């Protein structure tokens, strides 16, 4: 039988230190894609070197965009929106952001290309981007609403659209905005439920003709984006694992430096504060239009809470680790409006509730909600089926720092998609996490 090396986490000592978390995945991917459309060279400092980002970088190279790695930055040689037909299928691996944003940009570029991804990405819905792109009159083929997607040069027959986004998705919004960069006229997007605005911030920073009034975004093209230096903040979604681990640990205090604090990403802070978390933000400043700060977090006695659906897009990637926080909080927590969790790297409502209940957490699962009955002591000891989802894997490893028995995850490879230094960062803080050989 094949032996697999995976990870095991066990009861940990206090966590202390001053750290930098990995750079932001969403902003890293956007920095490569958007700077490829500038005319001239962009230096990107602190690019996240994780699999999702590197897959997007390789895709851009296949489209004949030159990108060079220097000592402290990546240099992207933008060609003002011109790409060459790739010689092979564009493989985005696990990255929903990469494929959805590039599908938008390429669908209105003068290029023919096929976009694909791994098994998990191939089961995620693409109709949500195909529909608005078809309204723009692009030439696109898809596999019944799934990957692979093929885009064809339609000789600029596309048209601007007025589109109301029914789903609170930054990937869909960004797909339309990047497509609109090549569409003469004004594209208007109405956001019913606002989502992360990294694309809008970066486009404006580089000089795009974009205005946002309340929940209406208007992008008027043609645009001539100017290359500028970009610096990627720390990823709040990676910081979330450290924040929850420190809150649940005894006698712990950690400072996380230079973390991105975009309003639409930091719903977790609001929820944790309601749960009695001791967290403060220092040194607020700005990296290329994005709010950044240092987060100080200390051990806290968390209490249960109710989280309603209006905050979902501001918290979307943090539910798995928030469920872990709720498992060890005193009292009941309730989370509503979770349908979008079902179409992430795994069905996170199912994968997290399976992993938690298998390890002793009492919970009640509904069609789009979950109720978690928190207890200071949880059992642990049962292998976690991560469903190849990096955030499920990392959340349950954090669970293992506090459960009576250790936690082993079925596989660890996918952690590289967003947080390649997860094990080392937690070891340096004082946590017990080690390689484990599974039979
Ligand atoms: C992302 C948007 C969110 C988020 C994903 C990254 C982005 O997805 O879950 O991890 O970079 O735009 P949706 O737009 O599908 O909600």
PDB file of C-alpha atoms and ligand atoms in Angstrom, residues 24-27 29-30 52 96-98 100-101 124 128 167-174 195-199 237 265 312-313 315-318 340 343-345 348 390-391, ligand 1:
ATOM      1  CA  UNK A  24      -2.788  38.020  -0.176  1.00  0.00           C
ATOM      2  CA  UNK A  25      -3.858  35.450  -2.769  1.00  0.00           C
ATOM      3  CA  UNK A  26      -6.712  37.486  -4.270  1.00  0.00           C
ATOM      4  CA  UNK A  27      -4.545  40.597  -4.696  1.00  0.00           C
ATOM      5  CA  UNK A  29      -3.565  36.997  -8.724  1.00  0.00           C
ATOM      6  CA  UNK A  30      -5.081  40.370  -9.677  1.00  0.00           C
ATOM      7  CA  UNK A  52      -2.868  29.228  -7.247  1.00  0.00           C
ATOM      8  CA  UNK A  96     -11.384  29.809  -9.067  1.00  0.00           C
ATOM      9  CA  UNK A  97     -10.149  33.399  -8.985  1.00  0.00           C
ATOM     10  CA  UNK A  98      -7.533  32.747 -11.690  1.00  0.00           C
ATOM     11  CA  UNK A 100     -12.916  33.284 -13.644  1.00  0.00           C
ATOM     12  CA  UNK A 101     -10.934  36.523 -13.965  1.00  0.00           C
ATOM     13  CA  UNK A 124     -17.394  24.452  -9.637  1.00  0.00           C
ATOM     14  CA  UNK A 128     -22.422  32.527 -13.282  1.00  0.00           C
ATOM     15  CA  UNK A 167     -24.840  36.555  -6.273  1.00  0.00           C
ATOM     16  CA  UNK A 168     -22.408  38.358  -3.920  1.00  0.00           C
ATOM     17  CA  UNK A 169     -19.329  37.189  -5.809  1.00  0.00           C
ATOM     18  CA  UNK A 170     -16.148  39.183  -6.387  1.00  0.00           C
ATOM     19  CA  UNK A 171     -15.007  36.645  -8.965  1.00  0.00           C
ATOM     20  CA  UNK A 172     -18.087  37.234 -11.138  1.00  0.00           C
ATOM     21  CA  UNK A 173     -17.873  41.014 -10.680  1.00  0.00           C
ATOM     22  CA  UNK A 174     -14.155  41.000 -11.543  1.00  0.00           C
ATOM     23  CA  UNK A 195     -18.188  41.766  -2.193  1.00  0.00           C
ATOM     24  CA  UNK A 196     -14.414  42.331  -1.984  1.00  0.00           C
ATOM     25  CA  UNK A 197     -13.387  45.263  -4.175  1.00  0.00           C
ATOM     26  CA  UNK A 198      -9.707  44.477  -4.880  1.00  0.00           C
ATOM     27  CA  UNK A 199     -10.265  44.636  -8.656  1.00  0.00           C
ATOM     28  CA  UNK A 237      -7.760  34.879   5.160  1.00  0.00           C
ATOM     29  CA  UNK A 265     -12.670  40.777   3.767  1.00  0.00           C
ATOM     30  CA  UNK A 312     -21.652  36.315   4.247  1.00  0.00           C
ATOM     31  CA  UNK A 313     -19.519  37.889   1.432  1.00  0.00           C
ATOM     32  CA  UNK A 315     -16.674  36.372   5.780  1.00  0.00           C
ATOM     33  CA  UNK A 316     -16.968  33.840   2.979  1.00  0.00           C
ATOM     34  CA  UNK A 317     -13.529  32.185   3.218  1.00  0.00           C
ATOM     35  CA  UNK A 318     -13.371  32.333   7.023  1.00  0.00           C
ATOM     36  CA  UNK A 340     -22.330  29.893  -1.302  1.00  0.00           C
ATOM     37  CA  UNK A 343     -19.557  25.853  -4.189  1.00  0.00           C
ATOM     38  CA  UNK A 344     -16.071  26.516  -2.835  1.00  0.00           C
ATOM     39  CA  UNK A 345     -12.994  24.259  -3.188  1.00  0.00           C
ATOM     40  CA  UNK A 348     -17.590  23.453   2.938  1.00  0.00           C
ATOM     41  CA  UNK A 390      -6.992  23.792   1.813  1.00  0.00           C
ATOM     42  CA  UNK A 391      -9.156  25.764   4.241  1.00  0.00           C
TER      43      UNK A 391
HETATM   44  C1  LIG B   1     -12.295  35.610  -4.336  1.00  0.00           C
HETATM   45  C2  LIG B   1     -13.652  35.726  -4.151  1.00  0.00           C
HETATM   46  C3  LIG B   1     -14.446  34.775  -3.355  1.00  0.00           C
HETATM   47  C4  LIG B   1     -13.569  33.951  -2.433  1.00  0.00           C
HETATM   48  C5  LIG B   1     -12.363  33.411  -3.137  1.00  0.00           C
HETATM   49  C6  LIG B   1     -11.510  34.539  -3.682  1.00  0.00           C
HETATM   50  C7  LIG B   1     -11.597  36.584  -5.189  1.00  0.00           C
HETATM   51  O1  LIG B   1     -15.122  33.887  -4.229  1.00  0.00           O
HETATM   52  O2  LIG B   1     -14.321  32.897  -1.873  1.00  0.00           O
HETATM   53  O3  LIG B   1     -11.570  32.626  -2.254  1.00  0.00           O
HETATM   54  O4  LIG B   1     -10.343  36.621  -5.183  1.00  0.00           O
HETATM   55  O5  LIG B   1     -12.275  37.336  -5.883  1.00  0.00           O
HETATM   56  P1  LIG B   1     -16.549  34.247  -4.879  1.00  0.00           P
HETATM   57  O6  LIG B   1     -16.403  35.411  -5.746  1.00  0.00           O
HETATM   58  O7  LIG B   1     -16.941  33.010  -5.654  1.00  0.00           O
HETATM   59  O8  LIG B   1     -17.458  34.472  -3.709  1.00  0.00           O
END
